[in-house]
Short mmCIF file of C-alpha atoms in Angstrom, two decimals:
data_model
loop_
_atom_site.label_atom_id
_atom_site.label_comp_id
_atom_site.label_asym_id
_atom_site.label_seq_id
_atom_site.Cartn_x
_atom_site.Cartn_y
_atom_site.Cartn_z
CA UNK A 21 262.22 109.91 224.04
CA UNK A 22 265.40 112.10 225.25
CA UNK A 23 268.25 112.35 223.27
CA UNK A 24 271.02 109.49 225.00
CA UNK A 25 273.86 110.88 226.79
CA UNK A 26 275.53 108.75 224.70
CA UNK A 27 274.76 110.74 221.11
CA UNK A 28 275.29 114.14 223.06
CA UNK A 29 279.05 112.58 223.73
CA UNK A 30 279.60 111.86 220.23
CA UNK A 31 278.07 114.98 218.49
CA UNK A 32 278.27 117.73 221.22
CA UNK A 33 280.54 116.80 223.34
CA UNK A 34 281.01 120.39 224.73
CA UNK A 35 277.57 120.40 225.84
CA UNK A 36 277.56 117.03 228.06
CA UNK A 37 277.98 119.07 231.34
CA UNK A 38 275.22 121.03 230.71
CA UNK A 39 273.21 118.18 229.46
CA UNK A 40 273.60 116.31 232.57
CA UNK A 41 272.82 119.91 234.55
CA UNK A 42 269.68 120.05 232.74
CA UNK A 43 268.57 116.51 233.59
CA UNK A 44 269.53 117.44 237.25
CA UNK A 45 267.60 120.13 237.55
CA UNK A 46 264.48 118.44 235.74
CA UNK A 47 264.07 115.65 237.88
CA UNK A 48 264.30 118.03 240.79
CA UNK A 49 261.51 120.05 239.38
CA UNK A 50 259.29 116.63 238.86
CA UNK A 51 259.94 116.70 235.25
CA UNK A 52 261.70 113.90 234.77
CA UNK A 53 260.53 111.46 231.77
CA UNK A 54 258.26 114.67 230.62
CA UNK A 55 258.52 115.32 226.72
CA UNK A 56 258.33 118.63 225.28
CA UNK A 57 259.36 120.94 222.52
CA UNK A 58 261.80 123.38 223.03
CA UNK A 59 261.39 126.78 221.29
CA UNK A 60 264.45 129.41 221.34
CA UNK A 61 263.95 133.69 220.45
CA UNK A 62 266.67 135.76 220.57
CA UNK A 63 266.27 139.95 220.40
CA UNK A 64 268.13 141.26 217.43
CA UNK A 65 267.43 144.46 218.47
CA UNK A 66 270.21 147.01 218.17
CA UNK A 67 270.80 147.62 222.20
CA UNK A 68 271.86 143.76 222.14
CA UNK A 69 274.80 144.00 219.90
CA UNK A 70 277.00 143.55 223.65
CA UNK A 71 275.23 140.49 223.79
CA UNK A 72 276.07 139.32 220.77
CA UNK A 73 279.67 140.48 220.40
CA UNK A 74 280.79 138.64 224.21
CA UNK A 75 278.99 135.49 223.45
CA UNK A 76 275.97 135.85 225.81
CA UNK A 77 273.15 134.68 223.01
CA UNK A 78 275.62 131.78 221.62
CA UNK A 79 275.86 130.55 225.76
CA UNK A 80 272.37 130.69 225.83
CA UNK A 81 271.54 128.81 222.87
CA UNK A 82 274.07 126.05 224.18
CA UNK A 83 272.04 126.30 227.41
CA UNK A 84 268.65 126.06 225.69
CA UNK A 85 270.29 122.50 224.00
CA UNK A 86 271.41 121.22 226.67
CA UNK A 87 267.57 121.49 228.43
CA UNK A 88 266.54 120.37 224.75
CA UNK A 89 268.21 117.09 224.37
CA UNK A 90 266.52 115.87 228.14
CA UNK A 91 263.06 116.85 226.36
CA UNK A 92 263.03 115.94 222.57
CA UNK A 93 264.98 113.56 220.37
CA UNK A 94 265.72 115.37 217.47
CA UNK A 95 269.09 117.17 218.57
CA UNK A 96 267.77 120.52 217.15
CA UNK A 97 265.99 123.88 218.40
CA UNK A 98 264.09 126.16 216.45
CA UNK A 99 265.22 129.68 216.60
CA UNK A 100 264.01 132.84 216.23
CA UNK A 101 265.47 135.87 215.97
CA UNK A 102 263.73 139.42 216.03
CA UNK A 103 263.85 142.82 216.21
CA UNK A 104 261.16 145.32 214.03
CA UNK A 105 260.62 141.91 212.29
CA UNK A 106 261.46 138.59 212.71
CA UNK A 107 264.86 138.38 211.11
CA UNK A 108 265.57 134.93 211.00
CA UNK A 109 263.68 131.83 211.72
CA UNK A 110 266.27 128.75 211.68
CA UNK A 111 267.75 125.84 213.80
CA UNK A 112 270.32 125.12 216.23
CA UNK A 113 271.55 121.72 216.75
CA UNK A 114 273.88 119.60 218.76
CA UNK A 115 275.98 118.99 215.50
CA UNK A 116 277.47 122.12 214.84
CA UNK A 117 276.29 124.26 217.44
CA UNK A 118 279.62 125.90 218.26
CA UNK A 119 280.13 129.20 216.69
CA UNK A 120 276.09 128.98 215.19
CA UNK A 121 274.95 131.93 216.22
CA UNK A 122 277.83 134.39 214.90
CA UNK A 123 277.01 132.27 211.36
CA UNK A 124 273.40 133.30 211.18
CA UNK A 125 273.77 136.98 212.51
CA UNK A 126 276.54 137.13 210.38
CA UNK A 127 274.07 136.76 207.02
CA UNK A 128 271.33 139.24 208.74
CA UNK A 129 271.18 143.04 208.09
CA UNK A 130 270.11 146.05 210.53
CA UNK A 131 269.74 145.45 213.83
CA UNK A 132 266.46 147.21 214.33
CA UNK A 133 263.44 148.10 217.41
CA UNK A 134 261.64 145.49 219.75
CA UNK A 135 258.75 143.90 218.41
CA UNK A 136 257.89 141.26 220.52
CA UNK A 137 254.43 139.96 218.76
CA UNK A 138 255.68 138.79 215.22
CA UNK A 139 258.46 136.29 216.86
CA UNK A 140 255.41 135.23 218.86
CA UNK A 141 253.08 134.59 215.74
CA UNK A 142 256.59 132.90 214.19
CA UNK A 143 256.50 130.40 217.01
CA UNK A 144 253.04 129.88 217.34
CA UNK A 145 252.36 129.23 213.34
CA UNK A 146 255.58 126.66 213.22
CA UNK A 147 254.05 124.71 216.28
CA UNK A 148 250.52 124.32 214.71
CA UNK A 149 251.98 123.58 210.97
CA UNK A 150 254.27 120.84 212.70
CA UNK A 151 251.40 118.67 213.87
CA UNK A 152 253.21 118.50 217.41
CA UNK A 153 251.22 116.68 219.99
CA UNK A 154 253.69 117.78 222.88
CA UNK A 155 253.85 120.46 224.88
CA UNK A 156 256.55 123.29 223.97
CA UNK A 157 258.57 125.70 226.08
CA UNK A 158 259.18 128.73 224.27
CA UNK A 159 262.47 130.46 226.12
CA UNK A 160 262.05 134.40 224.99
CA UNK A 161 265.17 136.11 225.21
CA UNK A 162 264.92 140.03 225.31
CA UNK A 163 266.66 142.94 226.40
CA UNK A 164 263.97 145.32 227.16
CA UNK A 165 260.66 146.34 226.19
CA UNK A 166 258.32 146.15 222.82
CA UNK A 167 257.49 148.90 220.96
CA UNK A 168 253.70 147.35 220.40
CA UNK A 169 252.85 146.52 224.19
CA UNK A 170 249.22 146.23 223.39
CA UNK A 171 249.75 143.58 220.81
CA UNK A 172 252.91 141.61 222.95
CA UNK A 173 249.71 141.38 225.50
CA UNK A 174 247.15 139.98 222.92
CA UNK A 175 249.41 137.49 221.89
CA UNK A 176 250.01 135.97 225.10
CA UNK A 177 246.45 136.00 226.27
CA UNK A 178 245.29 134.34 223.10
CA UNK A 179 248.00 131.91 222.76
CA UNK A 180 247.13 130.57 226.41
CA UNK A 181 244.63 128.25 224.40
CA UNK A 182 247.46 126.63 223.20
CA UNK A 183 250.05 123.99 224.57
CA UNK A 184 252.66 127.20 224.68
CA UNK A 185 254.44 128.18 227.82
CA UNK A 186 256.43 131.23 227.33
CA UNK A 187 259.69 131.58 229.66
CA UNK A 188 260.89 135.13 229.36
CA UNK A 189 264.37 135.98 230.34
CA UNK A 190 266.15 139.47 230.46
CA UNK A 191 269.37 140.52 229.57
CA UNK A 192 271.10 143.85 231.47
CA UNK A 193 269.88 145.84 234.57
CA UNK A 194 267.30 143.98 236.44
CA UNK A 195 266.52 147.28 238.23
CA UNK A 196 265.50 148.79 234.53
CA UNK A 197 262.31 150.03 233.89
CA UNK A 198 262.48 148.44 230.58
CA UNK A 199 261.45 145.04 232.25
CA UNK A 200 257.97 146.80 233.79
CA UNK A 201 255.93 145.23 230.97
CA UNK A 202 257.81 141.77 231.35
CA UNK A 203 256.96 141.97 235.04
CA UNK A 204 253.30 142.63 234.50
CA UNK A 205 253.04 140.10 231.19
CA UNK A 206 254.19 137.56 234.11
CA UNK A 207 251.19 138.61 236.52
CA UNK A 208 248.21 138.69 234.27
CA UNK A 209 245.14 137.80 235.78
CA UNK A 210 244.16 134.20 235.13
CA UNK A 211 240.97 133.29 234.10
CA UNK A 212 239.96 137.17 233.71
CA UNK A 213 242.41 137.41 230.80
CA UNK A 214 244.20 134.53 229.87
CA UNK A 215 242.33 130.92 230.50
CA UNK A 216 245.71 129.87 232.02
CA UNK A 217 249.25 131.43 233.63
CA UNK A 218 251.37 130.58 230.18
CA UNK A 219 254.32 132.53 231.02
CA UNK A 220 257.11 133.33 233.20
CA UNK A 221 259.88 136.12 233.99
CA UNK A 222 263.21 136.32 235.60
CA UNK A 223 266.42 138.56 235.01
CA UNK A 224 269.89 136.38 233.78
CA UNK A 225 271.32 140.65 234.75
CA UNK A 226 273.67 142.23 232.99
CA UNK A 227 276.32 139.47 232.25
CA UNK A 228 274.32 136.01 231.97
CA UNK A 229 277.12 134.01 231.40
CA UNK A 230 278.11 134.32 234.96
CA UNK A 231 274.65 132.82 235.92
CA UNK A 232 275.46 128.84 237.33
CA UNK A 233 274.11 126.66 234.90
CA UNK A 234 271.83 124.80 237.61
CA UNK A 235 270.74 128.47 238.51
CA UNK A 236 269.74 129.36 235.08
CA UNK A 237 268.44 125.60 234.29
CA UNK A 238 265.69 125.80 237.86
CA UNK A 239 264.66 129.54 236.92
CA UNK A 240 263.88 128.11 232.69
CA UNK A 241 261.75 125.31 234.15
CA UNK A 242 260.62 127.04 237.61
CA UNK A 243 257.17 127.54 236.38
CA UNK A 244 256.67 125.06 233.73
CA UNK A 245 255.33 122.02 236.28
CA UNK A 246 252.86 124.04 237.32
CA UNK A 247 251.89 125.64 234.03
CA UNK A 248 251.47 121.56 232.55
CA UNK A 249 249.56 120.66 235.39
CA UNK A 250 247.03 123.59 234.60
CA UNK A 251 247.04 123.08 230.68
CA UNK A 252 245.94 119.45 231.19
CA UNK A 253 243.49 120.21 233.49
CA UNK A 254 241.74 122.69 231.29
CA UNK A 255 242.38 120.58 228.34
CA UNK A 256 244.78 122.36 226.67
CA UNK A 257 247.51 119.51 226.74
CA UNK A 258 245.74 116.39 224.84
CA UNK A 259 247.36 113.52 224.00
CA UNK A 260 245.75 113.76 220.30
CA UNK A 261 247.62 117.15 220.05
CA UNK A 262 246.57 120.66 219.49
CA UNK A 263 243.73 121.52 217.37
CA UNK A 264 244.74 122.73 214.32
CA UNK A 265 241.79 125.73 214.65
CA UNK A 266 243.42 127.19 216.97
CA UNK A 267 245.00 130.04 215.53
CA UNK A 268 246.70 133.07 217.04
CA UNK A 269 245.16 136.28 215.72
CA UNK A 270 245.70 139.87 217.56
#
């Protein structure tokens, strides 16, 4: 079940408007009562160090929380952060979420290239070892493109056997051509090369703090209704849980 409104009051009380903005916005998209794991990656890449310095990534990770608490129960979010490797793979939770993200960046080294693929085999390997029988939303935070498009592609296509639905958001110019590959990642033909459509695109532009929380909350879950509806009707989504052969390899 959902974490209470209750709890969020007592051990994240900053985060109860966007708790209740999250809920809002769920219901709205039919998605109210669903349960789901919530999956947070965060580009370390040297081009976001903006992002990082005028809080954009910590907003976001509140943001992700808030969603969070409406769709698991254990007040926390698994977090990766990447760049030419994955740099970090921790947790983010309603106790002690203000000021989190400067901590962990603050004990990681070189901010380094774009490698989308690795975060991607981080995520999928901590969803199979956990034994999780629900769903997960996996929101994918980048500013630009990988250097290893070709194996960012595999990746998707072969994780769309899993329960995995990957919500990508960018950070800076949505008129960039760094956001071509994002833009056709989001339209790969389905069942030609991925046995479902597991992922989803949309800019949060140059400053995503000044995106409206119900804004950012109905473009996170836009796609994820439909994406359920098709992963249980292909058998993806089983109430027994993922099979534990299903293994990501590029």
């Amino acid at each position: 079940m959902a974490i209470s409104l209750r709890k969020v009051e007592e051990t994240a009380p900053a985060l109860v408007s966007l708790y209740k903005t999250a809920g809002v916005s769920l219901r709205k998209h039919g998605l109210g009562g669903e349960r789901a794991a919530v999956y947070l990656v965060v580009d370390y890449s040297g081009s976001m160090r903006p992002y990082y310095k005028d809080g954009s990534v910590q907003a976001l990770a509140d943001r992700v929380l808030g969603l969070s608490a409406n769709l698991d129960d254990d007040g926390s979010v698994p977090v990766v952060f990447f760049s030419t490797d994955v740099d970090a793979f921790t947790d983010i939770d309603l106790a002690g979420h203000e000021g989190r993200v400067d901590r962990i960046v603050a004990g990681l080294g070189h901010m380094g290239r774009t490698s989308y693929h690795l975060a991607m085999d981080a995520v999928i390997d901590h969803y199979l070892d956990s034994g999780a029988d629900a769903p997960a939303l996996v929101v994918f935070q980048t500013d630009g493109g990988p250097v290893n498009r070709l194996a960012a592609e595999k990746y998707l296509c072969k994780a769309a056997r899993l329960p995995l639905f990957w919500q990508f958001v960018g950070f800076g110019d949505p008129d960039s051509r760094q956001f071509d590959f994002l833009r056709r990642l989001d339209d790969l033909p389905v069942p030609a090369r991925r046995q479902v459509d597991n992922a989803g695109f949309f800019h949060a532009g140059e400053d995503p703090r000044r995106v409206p929380d119900e804004v950012l909350y109905d473009r996170l879950i836009g796609e994820f209704p439909a994406w359920l509806a098709a992963a249980r009707a292909q058998g993806i989504i089983r109430s027994a849980g993922p099979e534990r052969t299903g293994r990501v390899t590029p």
